[in-house]
């Protein structure tokens, strides 16, 4: 599977088989996070790898009770460390959340190439997740990502064209339009 094929076949999957990920696959998932680019290569992140079933359940509760997440073999809680990040994006912006997003997106694509599926999770209670996973005050959980075997294998299927804006709505040549 090439990268574009992985991009086109990735879908958000919300039903997983509760079974473990083999260790060689698991290692490749971690590599996809570790080797992601970050501004100035500061790598302002920590990834909490939640594998125990009980903790997965509690994380799902902290994610607005999206309990289907708990069936995924792994939930990655991607934490940004803003104080370690590049702070001058466009002259003023902190790169932390962008850096994390790149790493998680790499993870989602490598997951597809391994026959796994993911879903981005932005709907969660930050205070609840921080308390549960002992995340320090100055560290921010940016997003969560369950990773697991899709209950229906063809849930990773090509996106429907009608699901996305048309090219003429989002691309412009030379100047903003
Ligand atoms: C930053 C972000 C946060 C999201 N949060 C959630 C979430 O909490 N729960 C959920 O079921 N889907 C969530 N999604 C998934 C989106 O709904 C999904 O990506 C979008 O509808 C496009 O569908 P696709 O991923 O299948 O292409 C999130 C996606 C992104 C990028």
XYZ file of C-alpha atoms and ligand atoms in Angstrom:
208
model
C 0.000 0.000 0.000
C 1.468 3.376 -0.935
C 0.925 6.546 1.074
C -1.872 7.933 -1.102
C -3.690 4.606 -0.914
C -3.431 4.754 2.870
C -4.717 8.349 2.865
C -7.668 7.482 0.635
C -8.613 4.347 2.559
C -8.398 5.788 6.083
C -11.815 6.339 7.631
C -12.826 7.114 11.189
C -13.740 3.753 12.677
C -15.976 3.549 15.736
C -16.311 -0.233 16.207
C -13.335 -2.399 17.116
C -12.504 -6.019 17.822
C -11.035 -6.291 21.285
C -7.812 -8.166 20.456
C -4.135 -7.364 20.919
C -1.784 -5.859 18.352
C 1.264 -8.079 17.543
C 4.494 -6.660 18.920
C 6.190 -6.017 15.541
C 3.147 -4.067 14.336
C 3.014 -2.230 17.645
C 6.646 -1.203 17.222
C 5.939 0.218 13.742
C 3.055 2.248 15.175
C 5.399 3.753 17.753
C 7.979 4.517 15.051
C 5.347 6.445 13.089
C 4.966 8.758 16.087
C 8.623 8.971 17.025
C 9.896 9.840 13.557
C 7.296 12.518 12.792
C 8.661 15.980 12.060
C 8.298 18.843 14.534
C 9.267 22.504 14.408
C 13.029 22.772 15.015
C 12.873 19.040 15.798
C 11.938 19.969 19.371
C 9.591 16.946 19.656
C 7.443 18.676 22.312
C 5.383 15.602 23.095
C 4.740 12.585 25.243
C 2.464 9.793 24.079
C 0.652 7.822 26.753
C -0.037 4.314 25.444
C -3.145 3.109 27.210
C -3.481 -0.643 26.852
C -5.097 -1.992 29.998
C -8.770 -2.680 29.467
C -9.810 -0.991 32.682
C -7.904 2.192 31.899
C -9.176 2.202 28.290
C -12.680 2.162 29.709
C -11.929 5.085 32.018
C -10.335 7.056 29.177
C -13.447 6.427 27.056
C -15.568 7.761 29.926
C -13.359 10.853 30.016
C -13.950 11.227 26.289
C -17.601 12.121 26.774
C -18.559 8.477 27.209
C -17.555 7.436 23.703
C -17.456 3.910 25.080
C -16.755 2.215 21.729
C -13.194 3.536 22.127
C -12.599 1.069 24.951
C -12.696 -1.897 22.532
C -9.681 -0.602 20.604
C -6.484 -2.457 21.561
C -4.663 0.792 22.261
C -5.608 4.363 23.009
C -2.879 6.910 22.360
C -3.216 10.016 24.484
C -1.047 12.577 22.737
C 0.280 15.170 25.160
C 1.887 18.434 24.130
C 4.519 20.242 26.130
C 4.053 23.862 24.983
C 7.081 25.059 26.937
C 9.311 22.731 24.866
C 7.798 23.730 21.509
C 8.767 26.320 18.904
C 6.983 29.539 19.876
C 7.233 31.722 16.796
C 5.008 30.134 14.149
C 4.184 33.037 11.843
C 6.035 35.252 14.305
C 4.039 34.361 17.418
C 2.371 30.914 17.434
C 3.237 27.818 19.495
C 3.851 24.783 17.257
C 2.884 22.204 19.865
C -0.560 21.234 18.578
C 0.616 21.189 14.960
C 3.534 18.927 15.859
C 1.207 16.553 17.691
C -1.289 16.537 14.815
C 1.411 15.546 12.335
C 2.542 12.652 14.525
C -1.009 11.396 15.078
C -1.764 11.632 11.395
C 1.301 9.522 10.630
C 0.042 7.025 13.184
C -3.379 6.887 11.520
C -1.827 6.145 8.126
C 0.602 3.503 9.333
C -2.330 1.912 11.177
C -4.230 1.594 7.882
C -1.195 0.007 6.231
C -1.155 -2.564 9.056
C -4.855 -3.455 8.689
C -5.725 -1.391 11.749
C -8.074 1.547 12.088
C -8.210 4.720 14.165
C -10.384 7.671 15.003
C -9.328 11.128 16.048
C -10.858 12.075 19.386
C -11.152 15.750 20.226
C -14.254 15.447 22.371
C -12.857 14.769 25.825
C -12.785 16.411 29.223
C -9.251 17.717 29.596
C -9.392 17.900 33.400
C -10.754 14.366 33.708
C -8.110 12.895 31.369
C -5.302 14.812 33.094
C -6.384 13.630 36.511
C -6.848 10.014 35.383
C -3.455 9.731 33.668
C -1.456 11.915 36.081
C -0.597 14.467 33.409
C 1.274 17.474 34.894
C -0.315 20.952 34.909
C 1.979 22.364 32.230
C 1.286 19.488 29.789
C -1.772 19.484 27.561
C -3.530 16.403 26.211
C -4.086 17.564 22.633
C -5.978 14.627 21.161
C -6.743 10.966 21.748
C -6.554 8.202 19.168
C -7.913 4.682 19.580
C -6.065 2.156 17.435
C -7.520 -1.276 16.799
C -8.814 -3.883 14.429
C -12.016 -2.698 12.793
C -15.018 -4.869 13.594
C -15.964 -4.817 9.936
C -12.675 -5.030 7.987
C -13.976 -2.973 5.070
C -14.685 -0.055 7.399
C -11.367 1.266 6.109
C -12.771 2.064 2.692
C -12.213 4.882 0.220
C -13.817 8.190 1.144
C -16.999 9.122 -0.631
C -16.339 12.111 -2.944
C -19.494 13.767 -1.632
C -17.978 13.684 1.854
C -15.410 16.283 0.936
C -15.494 19.830 -0.407
C -14.996 20.094 -4.154
C -11.484 21.002 -5.378
C -12.696 24.393 -6.666
C -13.919 25.223 -3.142
C -10.536 24.758 -1.482
C -7.743 25.320 -4.016
C -6.799 28.609 -5.655
C -3.918 29.397 -7.951
C -1.414 32.070 -6.970
C -3.720 34.197 -4.756
C -6.269 33.563 -2.029
C -9.760 33.199 -3.404
C -9.408 17.058 15.547
C -10.484 16.007 15.345
C -11.300 15.670 16.404
C -12.262 14.657 16.243
N -12.989 14.246 17.340
C -13.838 13.191 17.202
C -14.509 12.654 18.346
O -14.334 13.081 19.479
N -15.339 11.605 18.153
C -15.552 11.030 16.911
O -16.327 10.076 16.837
N -14.926 11.522 15.817
C -14.072 12.573 15.921
N -13.380 13.033 14.826
C -13.552 12.358 13.528
C -14.252 13.234 12.481
O -15.624 13.268 12.755
C -13.966 12.629 11.091
O -12.568 12.669 10.852
C -14.662 13.375 9.973
O -16.071 13.239 10.088
C -14.249 12.859 8.584
O -14.509 11.460 8.485
P -13.336 10.423 8.177
O -12.309 10.538 9.296
O -13.998 9.072 8.173
O -12.733 10.789 6.871
C -12.438 14.042 14.970
C -11.596 14.419 13.914
C -10.621 15.362 14.094
C -9.692 15.675 12.950
